[in-house]
PDB file of C-alpha atoms in Angstrom:
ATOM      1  CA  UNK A 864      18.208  66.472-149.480  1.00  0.00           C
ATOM      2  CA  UNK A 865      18.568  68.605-145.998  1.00  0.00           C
ATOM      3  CA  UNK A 866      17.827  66.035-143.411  1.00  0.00           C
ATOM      4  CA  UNK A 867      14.635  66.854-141.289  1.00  0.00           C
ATOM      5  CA  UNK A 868      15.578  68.032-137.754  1.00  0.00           C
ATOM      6  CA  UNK A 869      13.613  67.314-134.420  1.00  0.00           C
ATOM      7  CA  UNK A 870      13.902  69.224-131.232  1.00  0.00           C
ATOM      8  CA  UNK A 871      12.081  68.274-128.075  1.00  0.00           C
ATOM      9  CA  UNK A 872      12.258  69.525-124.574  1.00  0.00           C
ATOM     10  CA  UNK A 873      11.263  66.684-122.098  1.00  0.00           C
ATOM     11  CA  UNK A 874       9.719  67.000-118.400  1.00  0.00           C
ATOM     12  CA  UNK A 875      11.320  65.234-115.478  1.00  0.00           C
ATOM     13  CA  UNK A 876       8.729  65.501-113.718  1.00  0.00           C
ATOM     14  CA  UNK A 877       5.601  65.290-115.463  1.00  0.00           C
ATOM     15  CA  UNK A 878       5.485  61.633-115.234  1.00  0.00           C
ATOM     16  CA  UNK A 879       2.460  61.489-117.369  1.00  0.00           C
ATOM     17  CA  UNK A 880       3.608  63.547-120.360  1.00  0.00           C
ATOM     18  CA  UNK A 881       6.406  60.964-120.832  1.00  0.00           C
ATOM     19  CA  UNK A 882       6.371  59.379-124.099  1.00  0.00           C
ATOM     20  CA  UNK A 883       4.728  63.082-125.904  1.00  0.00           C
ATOM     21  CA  UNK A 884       7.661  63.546-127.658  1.00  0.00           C
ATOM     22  CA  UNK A 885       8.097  59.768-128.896  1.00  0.00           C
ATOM     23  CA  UNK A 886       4.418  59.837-130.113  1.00  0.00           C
ATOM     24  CA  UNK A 887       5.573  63.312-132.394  1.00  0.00           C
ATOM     25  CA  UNK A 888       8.311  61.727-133.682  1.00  0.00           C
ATOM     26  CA  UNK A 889       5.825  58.397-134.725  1.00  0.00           C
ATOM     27  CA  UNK A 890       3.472  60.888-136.230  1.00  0.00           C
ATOM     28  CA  UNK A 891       6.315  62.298-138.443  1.00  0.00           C
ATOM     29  CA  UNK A 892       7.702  59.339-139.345  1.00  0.00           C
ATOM     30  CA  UNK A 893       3.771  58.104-140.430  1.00  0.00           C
ATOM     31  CA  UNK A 894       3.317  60.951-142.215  1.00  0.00           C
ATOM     32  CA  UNK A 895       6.773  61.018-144.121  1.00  0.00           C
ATOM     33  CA  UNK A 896       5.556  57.110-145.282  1.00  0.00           C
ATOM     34  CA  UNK A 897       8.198  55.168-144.033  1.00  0.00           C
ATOM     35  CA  UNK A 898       7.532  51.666-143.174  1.00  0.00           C
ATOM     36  CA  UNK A 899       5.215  50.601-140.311  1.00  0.00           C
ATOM     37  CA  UNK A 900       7.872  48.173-139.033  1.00  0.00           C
ATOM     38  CA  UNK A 901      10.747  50.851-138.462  1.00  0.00           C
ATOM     39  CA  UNK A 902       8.823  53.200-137.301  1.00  0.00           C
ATOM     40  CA  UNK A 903       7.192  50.713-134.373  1.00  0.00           C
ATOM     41  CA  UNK A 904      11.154  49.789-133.837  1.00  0.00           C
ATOM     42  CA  UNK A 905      11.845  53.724-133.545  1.00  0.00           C
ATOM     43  CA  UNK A 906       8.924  54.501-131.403  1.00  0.00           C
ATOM     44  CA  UNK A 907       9.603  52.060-129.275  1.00  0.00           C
ATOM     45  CA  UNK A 908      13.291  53.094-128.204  1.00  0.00           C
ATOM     46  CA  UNK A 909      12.664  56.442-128.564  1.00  0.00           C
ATOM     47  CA  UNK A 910       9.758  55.955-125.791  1.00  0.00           C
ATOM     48  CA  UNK A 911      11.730  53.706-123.431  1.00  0.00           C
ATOM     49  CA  UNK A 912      14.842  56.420-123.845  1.00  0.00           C
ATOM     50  CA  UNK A 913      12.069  59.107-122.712  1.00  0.00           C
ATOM     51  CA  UNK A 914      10.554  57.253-120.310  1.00  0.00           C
ATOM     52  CA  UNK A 915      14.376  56.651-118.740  1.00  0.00           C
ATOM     53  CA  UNK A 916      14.871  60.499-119.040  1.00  0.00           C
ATOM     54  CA  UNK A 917      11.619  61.447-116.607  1.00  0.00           C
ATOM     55  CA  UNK A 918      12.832  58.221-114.117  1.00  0.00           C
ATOM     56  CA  UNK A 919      16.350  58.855-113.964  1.00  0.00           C
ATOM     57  CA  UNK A 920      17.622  62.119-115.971  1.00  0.00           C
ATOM     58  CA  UNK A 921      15.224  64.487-114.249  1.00  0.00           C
ATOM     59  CA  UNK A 922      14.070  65.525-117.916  1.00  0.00           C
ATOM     60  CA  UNK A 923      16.349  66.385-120.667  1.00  0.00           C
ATOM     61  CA  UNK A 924      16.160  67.098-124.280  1.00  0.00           C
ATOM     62  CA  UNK A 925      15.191  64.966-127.797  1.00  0.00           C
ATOM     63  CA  UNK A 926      16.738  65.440-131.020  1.00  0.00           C
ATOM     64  CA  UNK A 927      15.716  63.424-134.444  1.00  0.00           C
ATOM     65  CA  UNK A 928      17.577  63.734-137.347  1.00  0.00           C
ATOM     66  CA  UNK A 929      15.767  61.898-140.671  1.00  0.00           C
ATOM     67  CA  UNK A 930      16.599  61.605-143.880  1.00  0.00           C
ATOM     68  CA  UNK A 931      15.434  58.821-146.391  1.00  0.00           C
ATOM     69  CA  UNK A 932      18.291  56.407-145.425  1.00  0.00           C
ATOM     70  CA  UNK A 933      18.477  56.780-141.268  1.00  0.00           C
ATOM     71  CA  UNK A 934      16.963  57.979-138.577  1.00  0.00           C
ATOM     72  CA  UNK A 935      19.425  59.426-135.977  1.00  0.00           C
ATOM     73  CA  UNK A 936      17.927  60.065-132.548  1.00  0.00           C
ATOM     74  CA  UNK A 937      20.263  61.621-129.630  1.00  0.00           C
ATOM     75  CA  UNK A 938      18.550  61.790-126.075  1.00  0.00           C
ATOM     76  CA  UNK A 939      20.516  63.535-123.726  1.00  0.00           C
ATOM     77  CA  UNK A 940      19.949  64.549-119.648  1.00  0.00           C
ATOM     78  CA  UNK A 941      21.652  66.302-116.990  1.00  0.00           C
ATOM     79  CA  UNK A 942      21.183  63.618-114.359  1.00  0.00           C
ATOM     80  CA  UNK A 943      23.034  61.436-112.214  1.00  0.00           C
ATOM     81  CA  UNK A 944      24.540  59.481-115.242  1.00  0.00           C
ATOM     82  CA  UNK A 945      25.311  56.129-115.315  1.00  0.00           C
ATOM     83  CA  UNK A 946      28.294  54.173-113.081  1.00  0.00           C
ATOM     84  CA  UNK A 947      28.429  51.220-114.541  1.00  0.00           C
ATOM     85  CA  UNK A 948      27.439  50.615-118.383  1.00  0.00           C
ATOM     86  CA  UNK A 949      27.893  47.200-118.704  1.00  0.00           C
ATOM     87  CA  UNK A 950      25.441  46.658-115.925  1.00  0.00           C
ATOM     88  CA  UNK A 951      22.929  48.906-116.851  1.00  0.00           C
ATOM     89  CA  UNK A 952      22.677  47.120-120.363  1.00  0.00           C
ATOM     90  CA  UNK A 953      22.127  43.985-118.627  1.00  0.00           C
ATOM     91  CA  UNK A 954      18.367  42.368-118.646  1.00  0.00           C
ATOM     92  CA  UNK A 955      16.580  42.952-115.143  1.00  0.00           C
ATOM     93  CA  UNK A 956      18.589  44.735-113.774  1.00  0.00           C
ATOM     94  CA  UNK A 957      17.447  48.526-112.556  1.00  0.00           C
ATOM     95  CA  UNK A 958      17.665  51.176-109.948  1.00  0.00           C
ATOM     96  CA  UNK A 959      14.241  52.699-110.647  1.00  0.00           C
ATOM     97  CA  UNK A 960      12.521  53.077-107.695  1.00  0.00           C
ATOM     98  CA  UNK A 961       9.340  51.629-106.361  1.00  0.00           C
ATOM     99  CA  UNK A 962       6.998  54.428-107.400  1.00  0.00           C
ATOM    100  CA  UNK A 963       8.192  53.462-110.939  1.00  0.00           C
ATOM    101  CA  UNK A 964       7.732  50.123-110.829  1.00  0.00           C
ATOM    102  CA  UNK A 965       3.737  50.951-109.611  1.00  0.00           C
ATOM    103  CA  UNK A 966       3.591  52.922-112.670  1.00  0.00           C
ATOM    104  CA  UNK A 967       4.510  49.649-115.195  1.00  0.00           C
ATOM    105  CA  UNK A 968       8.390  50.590-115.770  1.00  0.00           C
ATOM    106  CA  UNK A 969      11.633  49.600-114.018  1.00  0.00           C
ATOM    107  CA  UNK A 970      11.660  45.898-115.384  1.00  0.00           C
ATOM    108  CA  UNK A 971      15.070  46.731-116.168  1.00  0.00           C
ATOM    109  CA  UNK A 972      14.393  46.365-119.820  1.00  0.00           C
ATOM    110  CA  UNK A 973      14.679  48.971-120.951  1.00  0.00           C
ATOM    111  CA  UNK A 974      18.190  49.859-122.225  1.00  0.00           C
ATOM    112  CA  UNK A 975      18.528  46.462-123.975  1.00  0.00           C
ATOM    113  CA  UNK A 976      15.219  46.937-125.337  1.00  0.00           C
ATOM    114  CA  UNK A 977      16.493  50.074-126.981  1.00  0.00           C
ATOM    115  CA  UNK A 978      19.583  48.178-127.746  1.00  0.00           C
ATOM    116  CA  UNK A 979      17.484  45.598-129.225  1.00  0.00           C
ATOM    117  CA  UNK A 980      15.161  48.084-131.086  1.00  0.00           C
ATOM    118  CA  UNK A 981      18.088  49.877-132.594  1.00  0.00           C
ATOM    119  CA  UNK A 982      21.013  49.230-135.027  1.00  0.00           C
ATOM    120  CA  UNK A 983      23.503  51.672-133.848  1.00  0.00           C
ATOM    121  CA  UNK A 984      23.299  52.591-129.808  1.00  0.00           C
ATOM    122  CA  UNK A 985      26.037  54.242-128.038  1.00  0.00           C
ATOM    123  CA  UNK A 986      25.823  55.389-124.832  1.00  0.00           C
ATOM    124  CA  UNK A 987      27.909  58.498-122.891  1.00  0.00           C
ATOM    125  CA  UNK A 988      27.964  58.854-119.176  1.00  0.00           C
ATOM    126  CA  UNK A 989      29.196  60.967-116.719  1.00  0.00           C
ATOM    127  CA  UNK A 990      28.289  60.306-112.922  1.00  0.00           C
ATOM    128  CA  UNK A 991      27.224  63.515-111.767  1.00  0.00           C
ATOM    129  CA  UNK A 992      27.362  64.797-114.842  1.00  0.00           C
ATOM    130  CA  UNK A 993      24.819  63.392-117.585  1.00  0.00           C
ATOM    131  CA  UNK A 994      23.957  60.710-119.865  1.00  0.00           C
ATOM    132  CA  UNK A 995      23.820  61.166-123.717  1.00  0.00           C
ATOM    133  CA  UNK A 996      22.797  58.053-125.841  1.00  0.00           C
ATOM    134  CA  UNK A 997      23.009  58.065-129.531  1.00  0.00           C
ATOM    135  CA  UNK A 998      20.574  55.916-131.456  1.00  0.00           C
ATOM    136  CA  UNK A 999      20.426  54.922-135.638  1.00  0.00           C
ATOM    137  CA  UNK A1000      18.323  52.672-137.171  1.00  0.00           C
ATOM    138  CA  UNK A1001      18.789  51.986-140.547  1.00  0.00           C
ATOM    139  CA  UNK A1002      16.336  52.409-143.883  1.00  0.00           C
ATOM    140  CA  UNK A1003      16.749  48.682-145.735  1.00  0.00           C
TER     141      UNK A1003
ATOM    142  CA  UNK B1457     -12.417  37.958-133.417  1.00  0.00           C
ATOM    143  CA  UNK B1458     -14.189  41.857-133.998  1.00  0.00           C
ATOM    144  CA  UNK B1459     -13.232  43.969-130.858  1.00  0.00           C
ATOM    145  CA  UNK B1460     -17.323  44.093-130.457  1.00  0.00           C
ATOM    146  CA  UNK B1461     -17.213  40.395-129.774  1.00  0.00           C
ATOM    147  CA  UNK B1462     -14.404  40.863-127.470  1.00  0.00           C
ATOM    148  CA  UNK B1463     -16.622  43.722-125.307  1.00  0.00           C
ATOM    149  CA  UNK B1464     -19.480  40.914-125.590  1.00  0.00           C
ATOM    150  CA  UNK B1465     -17.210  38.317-124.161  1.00  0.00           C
ATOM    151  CA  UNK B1466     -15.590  40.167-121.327  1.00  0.00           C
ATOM    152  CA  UNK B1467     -19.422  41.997-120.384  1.00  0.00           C
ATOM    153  CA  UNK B1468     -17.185  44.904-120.958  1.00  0.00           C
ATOM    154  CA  UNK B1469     -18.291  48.567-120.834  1.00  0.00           C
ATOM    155  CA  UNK B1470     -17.424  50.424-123.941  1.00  0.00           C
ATOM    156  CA  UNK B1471     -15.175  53.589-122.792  1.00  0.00           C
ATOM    157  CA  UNK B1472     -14.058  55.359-126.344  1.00  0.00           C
ATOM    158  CA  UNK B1473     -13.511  54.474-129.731  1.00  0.00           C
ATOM    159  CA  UNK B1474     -16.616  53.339-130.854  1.00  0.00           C
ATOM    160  CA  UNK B1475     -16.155  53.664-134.673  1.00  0.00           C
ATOM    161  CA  UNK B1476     -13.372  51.038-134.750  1.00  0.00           C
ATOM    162  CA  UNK B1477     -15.491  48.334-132.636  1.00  0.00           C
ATOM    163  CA  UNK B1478     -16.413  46.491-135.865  1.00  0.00           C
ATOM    164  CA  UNK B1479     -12.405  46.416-136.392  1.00  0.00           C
ATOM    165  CA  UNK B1480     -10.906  42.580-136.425  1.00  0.00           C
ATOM    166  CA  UNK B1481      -8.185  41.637-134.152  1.00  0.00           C
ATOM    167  CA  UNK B1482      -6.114  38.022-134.152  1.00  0.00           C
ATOM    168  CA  UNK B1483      -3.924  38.522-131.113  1.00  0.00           C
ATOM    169  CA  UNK B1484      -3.551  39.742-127.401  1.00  0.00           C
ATOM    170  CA  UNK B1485      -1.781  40.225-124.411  1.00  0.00           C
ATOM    171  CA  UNK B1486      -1.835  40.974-120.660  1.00  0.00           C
ATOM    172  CA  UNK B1487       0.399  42.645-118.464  1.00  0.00           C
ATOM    173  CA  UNK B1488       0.276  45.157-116.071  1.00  0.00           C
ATOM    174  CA  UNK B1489       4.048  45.736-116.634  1.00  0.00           C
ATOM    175  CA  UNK B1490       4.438  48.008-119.592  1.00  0.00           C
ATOM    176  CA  UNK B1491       8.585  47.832-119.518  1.00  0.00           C
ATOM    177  CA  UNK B1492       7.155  43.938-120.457  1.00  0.00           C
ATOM    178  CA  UNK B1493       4.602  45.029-123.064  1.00  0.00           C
ATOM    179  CA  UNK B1494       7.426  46.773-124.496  1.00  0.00           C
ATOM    180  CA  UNK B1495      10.091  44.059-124.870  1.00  0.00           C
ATOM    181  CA  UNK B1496       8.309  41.078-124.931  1.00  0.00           C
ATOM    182  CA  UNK B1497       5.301  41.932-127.328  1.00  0.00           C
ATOM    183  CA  UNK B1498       5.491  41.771-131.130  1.00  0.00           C
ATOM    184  CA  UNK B1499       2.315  41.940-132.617  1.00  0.00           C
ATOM    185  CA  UNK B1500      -0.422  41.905-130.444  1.00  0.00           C
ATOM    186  CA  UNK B1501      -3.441  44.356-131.076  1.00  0.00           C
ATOM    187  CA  UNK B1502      -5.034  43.666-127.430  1.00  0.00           C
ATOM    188  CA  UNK B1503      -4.045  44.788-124.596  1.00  0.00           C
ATOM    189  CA  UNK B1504      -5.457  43.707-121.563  1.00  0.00           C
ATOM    190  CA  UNK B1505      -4.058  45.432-118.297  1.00  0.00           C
ATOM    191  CA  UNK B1506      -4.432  46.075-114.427  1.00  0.00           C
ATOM    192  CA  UNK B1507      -2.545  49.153-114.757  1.00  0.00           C
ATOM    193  CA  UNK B1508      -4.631  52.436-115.169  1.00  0.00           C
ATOM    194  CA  UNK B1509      -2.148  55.812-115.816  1.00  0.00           C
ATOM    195  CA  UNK B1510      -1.812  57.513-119.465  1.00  0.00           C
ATOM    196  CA  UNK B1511       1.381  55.818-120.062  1.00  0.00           C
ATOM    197  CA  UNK B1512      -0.451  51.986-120.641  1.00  0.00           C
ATOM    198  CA  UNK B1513      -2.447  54.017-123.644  1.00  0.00           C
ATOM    199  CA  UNK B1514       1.355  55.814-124.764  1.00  0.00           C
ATOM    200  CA  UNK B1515       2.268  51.972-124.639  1.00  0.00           C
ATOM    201  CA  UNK B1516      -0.544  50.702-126.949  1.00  0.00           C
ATOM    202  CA  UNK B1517       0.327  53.656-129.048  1.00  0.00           C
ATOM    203  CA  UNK B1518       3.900  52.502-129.757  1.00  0.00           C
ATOM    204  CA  UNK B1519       3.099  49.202-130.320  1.00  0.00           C
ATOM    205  CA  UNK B1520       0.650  50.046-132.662  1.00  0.00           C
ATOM    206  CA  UNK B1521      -2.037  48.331-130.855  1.00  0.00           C
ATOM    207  CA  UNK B1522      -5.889  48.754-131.331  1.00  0.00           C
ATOM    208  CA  UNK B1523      -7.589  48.156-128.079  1.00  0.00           C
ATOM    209  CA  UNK B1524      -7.172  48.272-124.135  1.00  0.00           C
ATOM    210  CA  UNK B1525      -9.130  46.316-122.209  1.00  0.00           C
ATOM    211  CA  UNK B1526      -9.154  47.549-118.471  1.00  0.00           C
ATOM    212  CA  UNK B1527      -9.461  44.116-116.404  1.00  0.00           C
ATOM    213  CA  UNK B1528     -10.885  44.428-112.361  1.00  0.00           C
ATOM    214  CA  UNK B1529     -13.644  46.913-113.405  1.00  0.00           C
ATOM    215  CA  UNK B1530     -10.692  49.767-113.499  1.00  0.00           C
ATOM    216  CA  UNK B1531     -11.947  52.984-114.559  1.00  0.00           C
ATOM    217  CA  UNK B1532      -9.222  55.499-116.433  1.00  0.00           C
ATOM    218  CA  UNK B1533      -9.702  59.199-115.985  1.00  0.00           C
ATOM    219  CA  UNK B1534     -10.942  61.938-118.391  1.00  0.00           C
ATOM    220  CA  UNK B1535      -6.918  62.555-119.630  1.00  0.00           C
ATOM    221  CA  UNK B1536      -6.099  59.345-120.044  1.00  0.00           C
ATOM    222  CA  UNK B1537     -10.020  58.353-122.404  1.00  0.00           C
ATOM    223  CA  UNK B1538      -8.657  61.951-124.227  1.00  0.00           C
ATOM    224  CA  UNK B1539      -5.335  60.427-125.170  1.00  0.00           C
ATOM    225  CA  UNK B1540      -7.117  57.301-125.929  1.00  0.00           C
ATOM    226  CA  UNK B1541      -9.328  59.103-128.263  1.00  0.00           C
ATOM    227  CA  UNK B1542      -6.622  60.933-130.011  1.00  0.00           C
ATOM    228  CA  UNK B1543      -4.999  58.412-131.153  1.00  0.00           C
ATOM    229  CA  UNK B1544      -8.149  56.150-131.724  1.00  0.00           C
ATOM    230  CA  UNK B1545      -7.908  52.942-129.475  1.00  0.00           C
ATOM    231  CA  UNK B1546     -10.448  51.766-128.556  1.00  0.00           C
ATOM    232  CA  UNK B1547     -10.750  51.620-124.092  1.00  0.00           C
ATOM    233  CA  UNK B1548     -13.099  48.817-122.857  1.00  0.00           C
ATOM    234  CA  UNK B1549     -13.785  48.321-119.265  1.00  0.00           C
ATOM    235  CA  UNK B1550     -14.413  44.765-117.460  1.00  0.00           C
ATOM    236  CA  UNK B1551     -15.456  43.864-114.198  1.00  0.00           C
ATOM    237  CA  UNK B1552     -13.221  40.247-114.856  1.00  0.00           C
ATOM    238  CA  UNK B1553      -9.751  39.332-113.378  1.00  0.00           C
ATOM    239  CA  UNK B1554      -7.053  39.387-115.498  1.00  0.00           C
ATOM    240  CA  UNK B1555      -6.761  35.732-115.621  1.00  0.00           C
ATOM    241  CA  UNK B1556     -10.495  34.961-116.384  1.00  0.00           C
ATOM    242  CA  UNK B1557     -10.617  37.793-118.692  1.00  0.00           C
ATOM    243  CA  UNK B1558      -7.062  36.356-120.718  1.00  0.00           C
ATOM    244  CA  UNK B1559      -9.136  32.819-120.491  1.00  0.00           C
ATOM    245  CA  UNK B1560     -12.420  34.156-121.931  1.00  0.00           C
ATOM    246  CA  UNK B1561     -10.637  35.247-124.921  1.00  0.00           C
ATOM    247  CA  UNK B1562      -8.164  32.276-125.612  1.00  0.00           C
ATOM    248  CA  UNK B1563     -11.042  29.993-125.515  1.00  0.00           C
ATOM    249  CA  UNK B1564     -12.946  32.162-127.928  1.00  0.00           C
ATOM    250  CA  UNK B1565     -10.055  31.811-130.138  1.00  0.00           C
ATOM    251  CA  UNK B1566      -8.237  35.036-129.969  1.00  0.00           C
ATOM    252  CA  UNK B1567      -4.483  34.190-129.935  1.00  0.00           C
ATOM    253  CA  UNK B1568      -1.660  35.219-127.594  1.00  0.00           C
ATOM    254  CA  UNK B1569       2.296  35.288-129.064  1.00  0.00           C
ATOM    255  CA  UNK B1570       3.816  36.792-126.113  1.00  0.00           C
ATOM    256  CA  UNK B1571       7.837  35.533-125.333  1.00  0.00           C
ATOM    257  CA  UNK B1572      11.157  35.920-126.059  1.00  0.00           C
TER     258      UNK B1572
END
């Protein structure tokens, strides 16, 4: 079976269309009847990794891949990237700025929470150049 | 506890989603911190929350939960009642603080779950 592919073009700087693209991908996954515990998981890090490319990417780009046994999600931005992974990953910590925070995000949570969310997460970072992170979480 | 108790409770105004008011709920929770909704929450179909900007209704929507309950009497615009709508939550409005309104509701016996 061809794998169902997802394309999705995302603001970085509509603040409040953040998290339009996660709620597509939700519906999909609804409507294709997988189960309502994966697809809360996926939603969830899909919508933190959108939320992160409107903060800190300054927009970039969504692409699902699904098939019966995985759902592969790539989120990729042009921004600043990343300096230091390690730290990033680590609870609390963030560089979002106060605006954010006024707006509910930039807890820091929410690369671990995708992390968490996820069974495969790999992250790729440039500084200055961009920041791709591959997701997969797993049909049992 | 039926989300129509809840708005009976909390003297709360009714915003949207009145077709699902008769629908039961067991659990809540209150932030005005989405990032914390987000990684802390499991299965809570309340939401109670300070916060008033489309992405606390995006929030519910992820977490598959039912109902927002808007706590100091704060009023969400036409987009954000739309959005609401669409993906039918229910919005409810009370003039209650967070912490009285989060009381209220324990008491009555509606549960909480919130933590690492």
């Amino acid at each position: 079976m061809e794998p169902l592919v997802l394309h999705y073009d995302v603001s970085g700087t509509d603040f409040t269309c953040a998290g339009e693209a996660s709620g597509k991908i939700k519906k999909t996954l609804k409507e294709l009847g997988f189960p309502a515990s994966l697809i809360r998981n996926v939603a969830i890090a899909v919508y933190e990794g959108e939320i992160n490319l409107v903060i800190h990417g300054g927009g970039g780009v969504i692409d699902a891949e699904i098939t019966p046994e995985c759902i592969s999600i790539v989120l990729t931005d042009q921004g600043p990237g990343i300096p230091d992974i390690a730290l990033a990953m680590q609870e609390g910590y963030s560089t979002a700025p106060d605006n954010v925070r006024q707006l509910g995000f930039g807890a820091g949570m929410g690369l671990p929470n995708i992390k968490k969310y996820t069974d495969e997460m790999i992250i790729e970072s440039e500084v200055g150049k961009g920041t791709t992170i591959r997701l997969k979480v797993f049909v049992k | 506890m039926k989300i129509s108790e809840i708005k009976s409770i909390l003297e709360a105004d009714l915003i949207c989603g009145e077709e699902f008011i008769e629908n039961e709920v067991f659990t809540a929770c209150g932030s005005d911190m989405m990032s914390d909704v987000l990684a802390y929450v499991k299965e809570q179909a309340v939401l109670l929350s300070g916060l008033v900007n489309p992405q606390v209704v995006r929030t519910a929507e992820m977490m598959d939960m039912k109902c927002i309950v808007f706590v100091r009497g704060k009023q969400p615009d036409e987009d954000i009642v739309e959005l609401a709508k669409e993906r039918e939550i229910v919005l409810l409005r009370t003039k209650f603080e967070m912490f009285t309104s989060c009381g209220l509701l324990y008491k009555n016996g509606l549960k909480g779950g919130c933590g690492v």
